[in-house]
Structure formats: C-alpha cells, structure tokens
JSON list of C-alpha atoms in Angstrom, two decimals:
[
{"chain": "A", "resi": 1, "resn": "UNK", "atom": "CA", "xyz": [0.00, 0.00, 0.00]},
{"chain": "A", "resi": 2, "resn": "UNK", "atom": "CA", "xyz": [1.33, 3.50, -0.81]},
{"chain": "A", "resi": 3, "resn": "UNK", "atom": "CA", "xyz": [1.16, 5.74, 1.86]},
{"chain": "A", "resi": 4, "resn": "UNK", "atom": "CA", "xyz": [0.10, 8.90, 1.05]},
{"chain": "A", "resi": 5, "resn": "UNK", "atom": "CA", "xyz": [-0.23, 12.81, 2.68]},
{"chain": "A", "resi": 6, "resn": "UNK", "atom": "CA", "xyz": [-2.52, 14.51, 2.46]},
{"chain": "A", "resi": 7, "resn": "UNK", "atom": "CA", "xyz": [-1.73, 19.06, 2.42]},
{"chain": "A", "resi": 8, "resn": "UNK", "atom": "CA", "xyz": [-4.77, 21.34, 2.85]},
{"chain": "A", "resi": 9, "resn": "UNK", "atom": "CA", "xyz": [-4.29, 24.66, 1.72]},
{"chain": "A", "resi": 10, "resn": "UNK", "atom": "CA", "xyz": [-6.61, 27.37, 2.74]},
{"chain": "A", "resi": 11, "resn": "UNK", "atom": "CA", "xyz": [-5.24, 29.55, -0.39]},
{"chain": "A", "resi": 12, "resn": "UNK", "atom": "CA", "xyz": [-6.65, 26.30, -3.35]},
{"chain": "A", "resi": 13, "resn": "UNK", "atom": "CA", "xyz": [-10.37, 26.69, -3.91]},
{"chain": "A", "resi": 14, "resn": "UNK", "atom": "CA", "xyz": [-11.42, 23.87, -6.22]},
{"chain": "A", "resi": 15, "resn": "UNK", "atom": "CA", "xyz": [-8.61, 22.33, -7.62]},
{"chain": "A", "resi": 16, "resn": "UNK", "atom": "CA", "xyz": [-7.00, 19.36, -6.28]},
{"chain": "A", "resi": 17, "resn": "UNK", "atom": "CA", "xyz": [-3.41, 17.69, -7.25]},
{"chain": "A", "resi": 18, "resn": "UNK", "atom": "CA", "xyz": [-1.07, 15.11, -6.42]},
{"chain": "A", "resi": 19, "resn": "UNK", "atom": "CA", "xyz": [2.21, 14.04, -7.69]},
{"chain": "A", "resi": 20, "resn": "UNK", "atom": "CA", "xyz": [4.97, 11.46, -6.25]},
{"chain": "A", "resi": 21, "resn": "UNK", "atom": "CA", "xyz": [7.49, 12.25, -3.65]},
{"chain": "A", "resi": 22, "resn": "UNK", "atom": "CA", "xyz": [9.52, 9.61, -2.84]},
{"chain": "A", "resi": 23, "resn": "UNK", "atom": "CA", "xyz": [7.94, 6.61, -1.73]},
{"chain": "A", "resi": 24, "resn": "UNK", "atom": "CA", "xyz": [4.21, 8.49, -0.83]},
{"chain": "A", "resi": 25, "resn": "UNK", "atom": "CA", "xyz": [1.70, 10.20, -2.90]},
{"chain": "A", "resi": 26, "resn": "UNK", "atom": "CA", "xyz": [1.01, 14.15, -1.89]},
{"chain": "A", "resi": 27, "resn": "UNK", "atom": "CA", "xyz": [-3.02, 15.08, -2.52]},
{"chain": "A", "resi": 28, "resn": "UNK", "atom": "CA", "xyz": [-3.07, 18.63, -2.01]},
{"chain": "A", "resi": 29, "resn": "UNK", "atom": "CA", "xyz": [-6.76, 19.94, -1.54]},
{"chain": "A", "resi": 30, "resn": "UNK", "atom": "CA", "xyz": [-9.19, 22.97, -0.44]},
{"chain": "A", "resi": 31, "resn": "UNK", "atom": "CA", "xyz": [-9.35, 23.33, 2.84]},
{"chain": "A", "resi": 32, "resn": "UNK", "atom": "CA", "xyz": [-13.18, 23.74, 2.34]},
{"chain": "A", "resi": 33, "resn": "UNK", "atom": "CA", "xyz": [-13.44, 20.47, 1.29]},
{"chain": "A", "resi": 34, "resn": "UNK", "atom": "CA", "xyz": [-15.53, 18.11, 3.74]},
{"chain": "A", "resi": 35, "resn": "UNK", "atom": "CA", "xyz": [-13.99, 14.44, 5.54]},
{"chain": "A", "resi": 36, "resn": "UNK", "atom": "CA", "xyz": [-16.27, 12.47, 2.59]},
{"chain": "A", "resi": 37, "resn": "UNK", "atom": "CA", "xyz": [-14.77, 14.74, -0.33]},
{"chain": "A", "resi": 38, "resn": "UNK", "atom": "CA", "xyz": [-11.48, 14.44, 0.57]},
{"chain": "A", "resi": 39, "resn": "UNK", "atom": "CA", "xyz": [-11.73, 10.87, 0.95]},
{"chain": "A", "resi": 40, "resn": "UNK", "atom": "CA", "xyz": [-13.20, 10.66, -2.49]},
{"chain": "A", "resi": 41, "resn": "UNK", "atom": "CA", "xyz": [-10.49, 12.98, -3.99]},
{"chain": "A", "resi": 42, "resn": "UNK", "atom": "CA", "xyz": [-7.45, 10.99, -2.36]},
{"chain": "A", "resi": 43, "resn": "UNK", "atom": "CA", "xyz": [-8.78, 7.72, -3.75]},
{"chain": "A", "resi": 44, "resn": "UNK", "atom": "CA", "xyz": [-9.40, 9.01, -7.71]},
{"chain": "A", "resi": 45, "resn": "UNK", "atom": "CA", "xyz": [-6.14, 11.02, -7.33]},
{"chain": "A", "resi": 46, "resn": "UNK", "atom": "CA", "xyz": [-3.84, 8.13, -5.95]},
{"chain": "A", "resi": 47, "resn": "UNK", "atom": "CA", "xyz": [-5.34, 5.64, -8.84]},
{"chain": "A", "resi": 48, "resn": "UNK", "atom": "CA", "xyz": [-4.44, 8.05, -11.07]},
{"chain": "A", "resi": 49, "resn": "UNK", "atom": "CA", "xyz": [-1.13, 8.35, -10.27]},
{"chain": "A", "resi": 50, "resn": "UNK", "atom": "CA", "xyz": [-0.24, 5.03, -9.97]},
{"chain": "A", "resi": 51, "resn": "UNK", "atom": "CA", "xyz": [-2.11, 4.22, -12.99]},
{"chain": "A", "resi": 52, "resn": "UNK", "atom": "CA", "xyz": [0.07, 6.95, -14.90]},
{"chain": "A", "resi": 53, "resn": "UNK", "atom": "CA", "xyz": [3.01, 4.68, -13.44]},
{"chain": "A", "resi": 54, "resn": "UNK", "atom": "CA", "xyz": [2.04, 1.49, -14.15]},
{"chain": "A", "resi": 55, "resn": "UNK", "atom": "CA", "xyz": [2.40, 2.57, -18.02]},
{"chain": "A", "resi": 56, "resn": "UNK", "atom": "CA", "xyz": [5.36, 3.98, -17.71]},
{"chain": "A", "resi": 57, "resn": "UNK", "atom": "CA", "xyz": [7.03, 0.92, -15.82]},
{"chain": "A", "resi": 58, "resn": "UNK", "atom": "CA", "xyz": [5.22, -1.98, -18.05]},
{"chain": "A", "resi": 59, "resn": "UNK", "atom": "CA", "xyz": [6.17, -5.31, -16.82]},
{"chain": "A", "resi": 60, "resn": "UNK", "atom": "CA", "xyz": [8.54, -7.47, -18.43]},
{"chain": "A", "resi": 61, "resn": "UNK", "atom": "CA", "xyz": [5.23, -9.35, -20.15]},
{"chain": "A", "resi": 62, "resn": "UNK", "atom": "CA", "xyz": [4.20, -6.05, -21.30]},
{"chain": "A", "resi": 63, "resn": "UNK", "atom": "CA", "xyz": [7.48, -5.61, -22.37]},
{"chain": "A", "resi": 64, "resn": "UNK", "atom": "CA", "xyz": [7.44, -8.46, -24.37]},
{"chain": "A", "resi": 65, "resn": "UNK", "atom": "CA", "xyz": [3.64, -7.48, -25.81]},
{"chain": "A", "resi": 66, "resn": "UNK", "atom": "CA", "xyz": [5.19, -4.40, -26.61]},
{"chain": "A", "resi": 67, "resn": "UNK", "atom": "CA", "xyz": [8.11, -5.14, -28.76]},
{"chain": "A", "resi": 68, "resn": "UNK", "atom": "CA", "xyz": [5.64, -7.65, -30.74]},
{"chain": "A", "resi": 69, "resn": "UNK", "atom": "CA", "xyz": [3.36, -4.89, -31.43]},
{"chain": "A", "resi": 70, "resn": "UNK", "atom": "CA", "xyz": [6.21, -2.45, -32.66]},
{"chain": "A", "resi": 71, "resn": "UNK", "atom": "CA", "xyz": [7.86, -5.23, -34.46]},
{"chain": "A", "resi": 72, "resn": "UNK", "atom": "CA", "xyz": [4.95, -5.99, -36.51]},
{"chain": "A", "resi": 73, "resn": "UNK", "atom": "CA", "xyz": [3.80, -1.97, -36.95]},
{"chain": "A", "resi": 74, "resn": "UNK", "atom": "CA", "xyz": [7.58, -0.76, -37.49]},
{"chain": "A", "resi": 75, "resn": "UNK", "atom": "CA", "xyz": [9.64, -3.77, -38.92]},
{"chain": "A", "resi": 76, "resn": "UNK", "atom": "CA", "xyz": [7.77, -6.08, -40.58]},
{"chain": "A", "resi": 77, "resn": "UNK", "atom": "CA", "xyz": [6.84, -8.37, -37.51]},
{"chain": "A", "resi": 78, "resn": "UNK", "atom": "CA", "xyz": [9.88, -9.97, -38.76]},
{"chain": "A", "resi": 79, "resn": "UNK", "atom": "CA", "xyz": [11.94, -9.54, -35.11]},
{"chain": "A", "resi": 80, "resn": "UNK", "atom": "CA", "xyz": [10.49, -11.88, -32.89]},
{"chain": "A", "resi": 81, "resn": "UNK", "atom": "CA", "xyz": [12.75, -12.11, -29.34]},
{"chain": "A", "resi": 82, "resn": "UNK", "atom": "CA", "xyz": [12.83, -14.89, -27.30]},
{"chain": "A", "resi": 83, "resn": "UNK", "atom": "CA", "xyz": [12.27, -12.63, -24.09]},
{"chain": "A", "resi": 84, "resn": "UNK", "atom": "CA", "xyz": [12.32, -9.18, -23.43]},
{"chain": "A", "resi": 85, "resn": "UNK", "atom": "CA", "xyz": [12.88, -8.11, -19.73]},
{"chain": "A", "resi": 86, "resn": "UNK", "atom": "CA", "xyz": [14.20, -5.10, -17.04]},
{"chain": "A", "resi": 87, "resn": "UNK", "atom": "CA", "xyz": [17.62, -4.91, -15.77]},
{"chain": "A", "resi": 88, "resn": "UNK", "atom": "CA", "xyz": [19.26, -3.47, -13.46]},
{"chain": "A", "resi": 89, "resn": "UNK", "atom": "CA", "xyz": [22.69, -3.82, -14.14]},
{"chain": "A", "resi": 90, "resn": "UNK", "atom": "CA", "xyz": [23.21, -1.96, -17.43]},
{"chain": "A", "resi": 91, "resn": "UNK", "atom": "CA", "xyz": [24.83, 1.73, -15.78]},
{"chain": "A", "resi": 92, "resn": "UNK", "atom": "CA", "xyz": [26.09, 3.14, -19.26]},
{"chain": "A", "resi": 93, "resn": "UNK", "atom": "CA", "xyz": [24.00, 1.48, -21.71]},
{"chain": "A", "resi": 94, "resn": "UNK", "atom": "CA", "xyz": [19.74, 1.91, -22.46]},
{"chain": "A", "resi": 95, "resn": "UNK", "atom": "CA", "xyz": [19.33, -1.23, -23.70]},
{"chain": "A", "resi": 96, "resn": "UNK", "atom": "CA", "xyz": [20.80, -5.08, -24.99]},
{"chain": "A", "resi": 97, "resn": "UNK", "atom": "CA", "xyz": [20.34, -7.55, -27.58]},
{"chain": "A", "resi": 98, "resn": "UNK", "atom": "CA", "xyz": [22.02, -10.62, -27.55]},
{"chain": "A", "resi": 99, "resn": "UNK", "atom": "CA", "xyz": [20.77, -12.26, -31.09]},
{"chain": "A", "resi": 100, "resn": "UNK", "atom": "CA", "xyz": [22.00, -15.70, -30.95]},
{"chain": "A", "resi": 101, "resn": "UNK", "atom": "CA", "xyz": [19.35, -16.42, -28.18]},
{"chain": "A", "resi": 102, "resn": "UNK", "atom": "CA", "xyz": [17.04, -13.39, -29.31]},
{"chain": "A", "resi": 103, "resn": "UNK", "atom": "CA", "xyz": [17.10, -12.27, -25.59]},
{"chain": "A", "resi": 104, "resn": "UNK", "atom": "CA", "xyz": [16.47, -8.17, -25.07]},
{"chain": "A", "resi": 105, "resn": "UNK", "atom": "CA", "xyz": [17.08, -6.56, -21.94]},
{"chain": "A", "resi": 106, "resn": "UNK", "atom": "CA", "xyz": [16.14, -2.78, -21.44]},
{"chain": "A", "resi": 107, "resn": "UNK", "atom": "CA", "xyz": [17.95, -0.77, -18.42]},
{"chain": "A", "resi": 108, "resn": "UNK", "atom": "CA", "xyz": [15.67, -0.16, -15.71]},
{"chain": "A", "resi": 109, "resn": "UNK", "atom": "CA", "xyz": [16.78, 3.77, -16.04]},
{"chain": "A", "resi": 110, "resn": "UNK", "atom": "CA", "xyz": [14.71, 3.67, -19.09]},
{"chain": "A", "resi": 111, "resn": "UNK", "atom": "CA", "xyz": [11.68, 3.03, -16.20]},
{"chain": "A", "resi": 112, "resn": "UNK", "atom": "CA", "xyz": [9.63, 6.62, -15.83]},
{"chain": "A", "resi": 113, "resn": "UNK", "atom": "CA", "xyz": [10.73, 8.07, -19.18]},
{"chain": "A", "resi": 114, "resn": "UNK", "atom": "CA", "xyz": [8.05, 8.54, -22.00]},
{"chain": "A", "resi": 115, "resn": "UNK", "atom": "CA", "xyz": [6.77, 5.75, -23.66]},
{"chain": "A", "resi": 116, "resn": "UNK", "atom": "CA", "xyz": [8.00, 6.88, -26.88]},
{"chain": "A", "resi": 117, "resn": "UNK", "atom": "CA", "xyz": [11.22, 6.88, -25.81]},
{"chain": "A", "resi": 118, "resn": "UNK", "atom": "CA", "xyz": [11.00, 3.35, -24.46]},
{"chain": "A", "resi": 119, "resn": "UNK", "atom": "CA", "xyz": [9.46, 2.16, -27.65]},
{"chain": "A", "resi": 120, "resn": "UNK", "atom": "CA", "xyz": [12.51, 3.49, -29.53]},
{"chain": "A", "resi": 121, "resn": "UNK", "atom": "CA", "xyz": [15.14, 1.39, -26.91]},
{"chain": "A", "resi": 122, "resn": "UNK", "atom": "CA", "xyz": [12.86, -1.30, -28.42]},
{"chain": "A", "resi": 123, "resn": "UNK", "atom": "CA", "xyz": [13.03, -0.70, -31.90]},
{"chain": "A", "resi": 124, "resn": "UNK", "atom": "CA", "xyz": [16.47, -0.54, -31.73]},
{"chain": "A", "resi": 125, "resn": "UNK", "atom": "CA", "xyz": [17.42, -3.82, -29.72]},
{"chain": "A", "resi": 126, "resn": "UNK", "atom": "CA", "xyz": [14.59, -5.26, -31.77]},
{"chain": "A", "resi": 127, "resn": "UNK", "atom": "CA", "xyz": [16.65, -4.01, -35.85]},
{"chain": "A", "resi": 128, "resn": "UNK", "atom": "CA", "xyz": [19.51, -5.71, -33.82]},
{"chain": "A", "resi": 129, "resn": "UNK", "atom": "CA", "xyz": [17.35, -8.92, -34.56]},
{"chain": "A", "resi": 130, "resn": "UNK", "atom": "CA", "xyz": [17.42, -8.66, -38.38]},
{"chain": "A", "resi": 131, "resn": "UNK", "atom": "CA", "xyz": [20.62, -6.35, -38.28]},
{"chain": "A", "resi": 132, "resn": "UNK", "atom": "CA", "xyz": [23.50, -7.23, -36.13]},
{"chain": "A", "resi": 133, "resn": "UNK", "atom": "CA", "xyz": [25.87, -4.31, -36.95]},
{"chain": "A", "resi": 134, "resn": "UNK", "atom": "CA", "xyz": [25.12, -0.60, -36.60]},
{"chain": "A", "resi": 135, "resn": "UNK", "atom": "CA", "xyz": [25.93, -0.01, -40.64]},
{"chain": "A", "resi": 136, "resn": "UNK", "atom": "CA", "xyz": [23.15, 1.98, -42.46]},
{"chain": "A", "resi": 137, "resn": "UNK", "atom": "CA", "xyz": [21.30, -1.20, -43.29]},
{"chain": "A", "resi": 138, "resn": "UNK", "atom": "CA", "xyz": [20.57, -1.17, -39.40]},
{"chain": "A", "resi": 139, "resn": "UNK", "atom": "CA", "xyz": [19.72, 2.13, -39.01]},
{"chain": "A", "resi": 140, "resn": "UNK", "atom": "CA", "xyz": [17.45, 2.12, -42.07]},
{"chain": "A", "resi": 141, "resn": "UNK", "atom": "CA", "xyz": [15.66, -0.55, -39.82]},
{"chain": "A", "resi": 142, "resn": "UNK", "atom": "CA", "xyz": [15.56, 1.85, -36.81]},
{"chain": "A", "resi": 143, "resn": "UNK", "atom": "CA", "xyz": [14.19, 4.99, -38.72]},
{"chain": "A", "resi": 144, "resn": "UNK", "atom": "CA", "xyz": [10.95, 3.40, -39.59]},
{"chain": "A", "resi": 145, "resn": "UNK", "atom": "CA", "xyz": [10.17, 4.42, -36.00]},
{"chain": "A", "resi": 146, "resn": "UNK", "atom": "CA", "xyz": [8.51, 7.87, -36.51]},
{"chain": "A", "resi": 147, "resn": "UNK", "atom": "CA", "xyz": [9.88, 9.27, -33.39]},
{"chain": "A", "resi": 148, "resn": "UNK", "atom": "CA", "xyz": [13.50, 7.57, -33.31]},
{"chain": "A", "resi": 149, "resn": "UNK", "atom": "CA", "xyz": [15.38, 11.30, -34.27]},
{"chain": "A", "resi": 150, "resn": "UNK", "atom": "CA", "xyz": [13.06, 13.00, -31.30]},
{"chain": "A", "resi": 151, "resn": "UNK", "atom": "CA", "xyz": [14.48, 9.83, -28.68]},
{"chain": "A", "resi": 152, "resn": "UNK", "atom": "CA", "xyz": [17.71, 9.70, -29.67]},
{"chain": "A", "resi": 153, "resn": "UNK", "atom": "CA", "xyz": [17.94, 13.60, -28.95]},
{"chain": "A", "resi": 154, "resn": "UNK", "atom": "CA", "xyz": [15.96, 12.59, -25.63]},
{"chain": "A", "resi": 155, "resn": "UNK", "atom": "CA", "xyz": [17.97, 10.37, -24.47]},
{"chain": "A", "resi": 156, "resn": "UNK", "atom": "CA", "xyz": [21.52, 12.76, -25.01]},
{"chain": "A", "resi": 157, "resn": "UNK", "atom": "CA", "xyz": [19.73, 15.23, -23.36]},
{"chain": "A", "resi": 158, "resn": "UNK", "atom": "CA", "xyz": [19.35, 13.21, -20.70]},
{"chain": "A", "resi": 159, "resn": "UNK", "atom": "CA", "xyz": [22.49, 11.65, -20.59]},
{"chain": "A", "resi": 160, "resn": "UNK", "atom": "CA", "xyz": [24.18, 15.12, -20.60]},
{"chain": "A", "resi": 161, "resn": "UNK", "atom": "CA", "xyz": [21.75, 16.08, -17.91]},
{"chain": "A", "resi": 162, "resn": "UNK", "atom": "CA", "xyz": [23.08, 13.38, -15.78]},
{"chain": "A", "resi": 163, "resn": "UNK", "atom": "CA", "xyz": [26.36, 13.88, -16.85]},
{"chain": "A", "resi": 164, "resn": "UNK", "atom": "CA", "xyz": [26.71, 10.36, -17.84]},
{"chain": "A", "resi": 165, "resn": "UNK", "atom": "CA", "xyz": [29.02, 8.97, -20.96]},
{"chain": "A", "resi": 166, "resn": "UNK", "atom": "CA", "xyz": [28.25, 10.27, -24.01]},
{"chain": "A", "resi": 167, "resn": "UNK", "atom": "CA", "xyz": [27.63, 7.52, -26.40]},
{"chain": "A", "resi": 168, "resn": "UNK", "atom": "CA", "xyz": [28.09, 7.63, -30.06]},
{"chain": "A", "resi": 169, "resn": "UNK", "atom": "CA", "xyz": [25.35, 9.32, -31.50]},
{"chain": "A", "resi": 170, "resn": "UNK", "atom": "CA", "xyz": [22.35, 7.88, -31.56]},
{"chain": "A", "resi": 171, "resn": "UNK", "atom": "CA", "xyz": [23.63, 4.60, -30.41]},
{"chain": "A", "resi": 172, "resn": "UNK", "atom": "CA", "xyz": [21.74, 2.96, -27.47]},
{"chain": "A", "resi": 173, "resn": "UNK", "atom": "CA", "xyz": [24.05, -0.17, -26.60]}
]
C-alpha cells in the first residue's frame, strides 16, 4: 500500500493535485473540502497516479507485448525475441540484444521516461534482430520508428543532464 499525505491549503479553492514524492503520494486539496470529499479525492487522485506509473514501468510481459506490437507496426513483424525483460545492471547502456538467443534486456533507467522513448530502446534492440551491426542497413531498420530522431535527442539530453558517458550518436548499446 502506498502511503500517502494529504496538504490542505486554505489559499486552493477547487482544484485538487497530487504528484509522487519519494515513496508516498502528496493530494493537495481545499481546505473547504468536507472528511467524505477528501476521501473521495485521495482515492481518484492516488489511482491516477499510480495508474500513470504502471504505463510507464510496463512489466517485463508487457514488455514483451510491446516489442511484438512495434515489431509488426515498425519492422515487418519480422523480429520476434525470445524474451524481453528489465535490468538493473546496465549503468552506461539503455538497452541489450544478444541475437544468438534473441534475448532483449532494457535498463531499468529507461523506467519513468516517456513511452516513446522506451518504444525506440525497443526498436532498436529489436533491428539488432534482423541487423547485427550498426551499418546503415541497421539504421534504415531503426528509422521506420517515426519518433526515433526525437528519442535519440531525448535520451543525449538526458544523458548530458546526468552527466553520464556520451555515447556515439544515436547509439543505445
């Protein structure tokens, strides 16, 4: 269970909000608001929240549905993995293919970002599939994904943010 605090504010009138900090949910409402409405409130506010999460930290089944449905939309359906799962133990690196057992494993870091963003760290372990090297043939693979430019830039942003390695451009393993 999440535990969760709850701020009145004698200044907010009819709005309420909440938004994660740390390991609780923080429901600010109206002061004005009765026992009954703020009960209400907390309960449609903290589902929210956690259902916003749950899509951005898909399970490593919805991992796997995932990478399916963008192999079949974006390559073909021709890159079929063996498994697709979270790990924890890739520090400089967004994502892994290994293609003689068609295993993918995407860095937990990736958990939280935009879904578009994951869906490119897919696409690209996924070209790795049909396309072992990163020559043009690969990356002909990965630009069928709409948004790859906008994630690549993304994730250097990000990267730079956290003042991490820079990677060759574009390059996610």
């Amino acid at each position: 269970m999440t535990a969760v605090e709850v701020r009145r504010s004698k200044r907010r009138r009819r709005t309420v909000s909440a938004y994660r900090e740390g390991d609780r949910i923080v429901v600010l409402v109206p002061a004005t608001l009765t026992q009954a409405e703020e009960a209400e409130w907390v309960d449609t506010m903290v589902a929210r929240i956690e259902r916003a999460e749950a899509r951005r930290r898909p399970s490593d089944d919805a991992l796997m549905e995932r990478a399916l449905s963008l192999s079949d939309r974006y390559l073909g359906g021709i890159a079929v993995p063996e498994s697709v799962r979270w790990v924890d133990n890739q520090s400089s690196r967004w994502g892994s293919c290994t293609p003689g057992d068609r295993t993918i494993r995407l860095s937990t870091r990736l958990q939280g970002m935009p879904t578009w963003v994951i869906d490119y760290v897919l696409v690209h372990e996924l070209a790795h599939l049909i396309e072992t090297h990163h020559n043009d043939s690969f990356w002909a693979w990965v630009d069928r994904y709409p948004q790859a430019e906008r994630a690549k830039g993304y994730l250097m942003g990000w990267s730079a943010a956290a003042k991490l390695e820079d990677l060759p451009e574009g390059h996610v393993d």
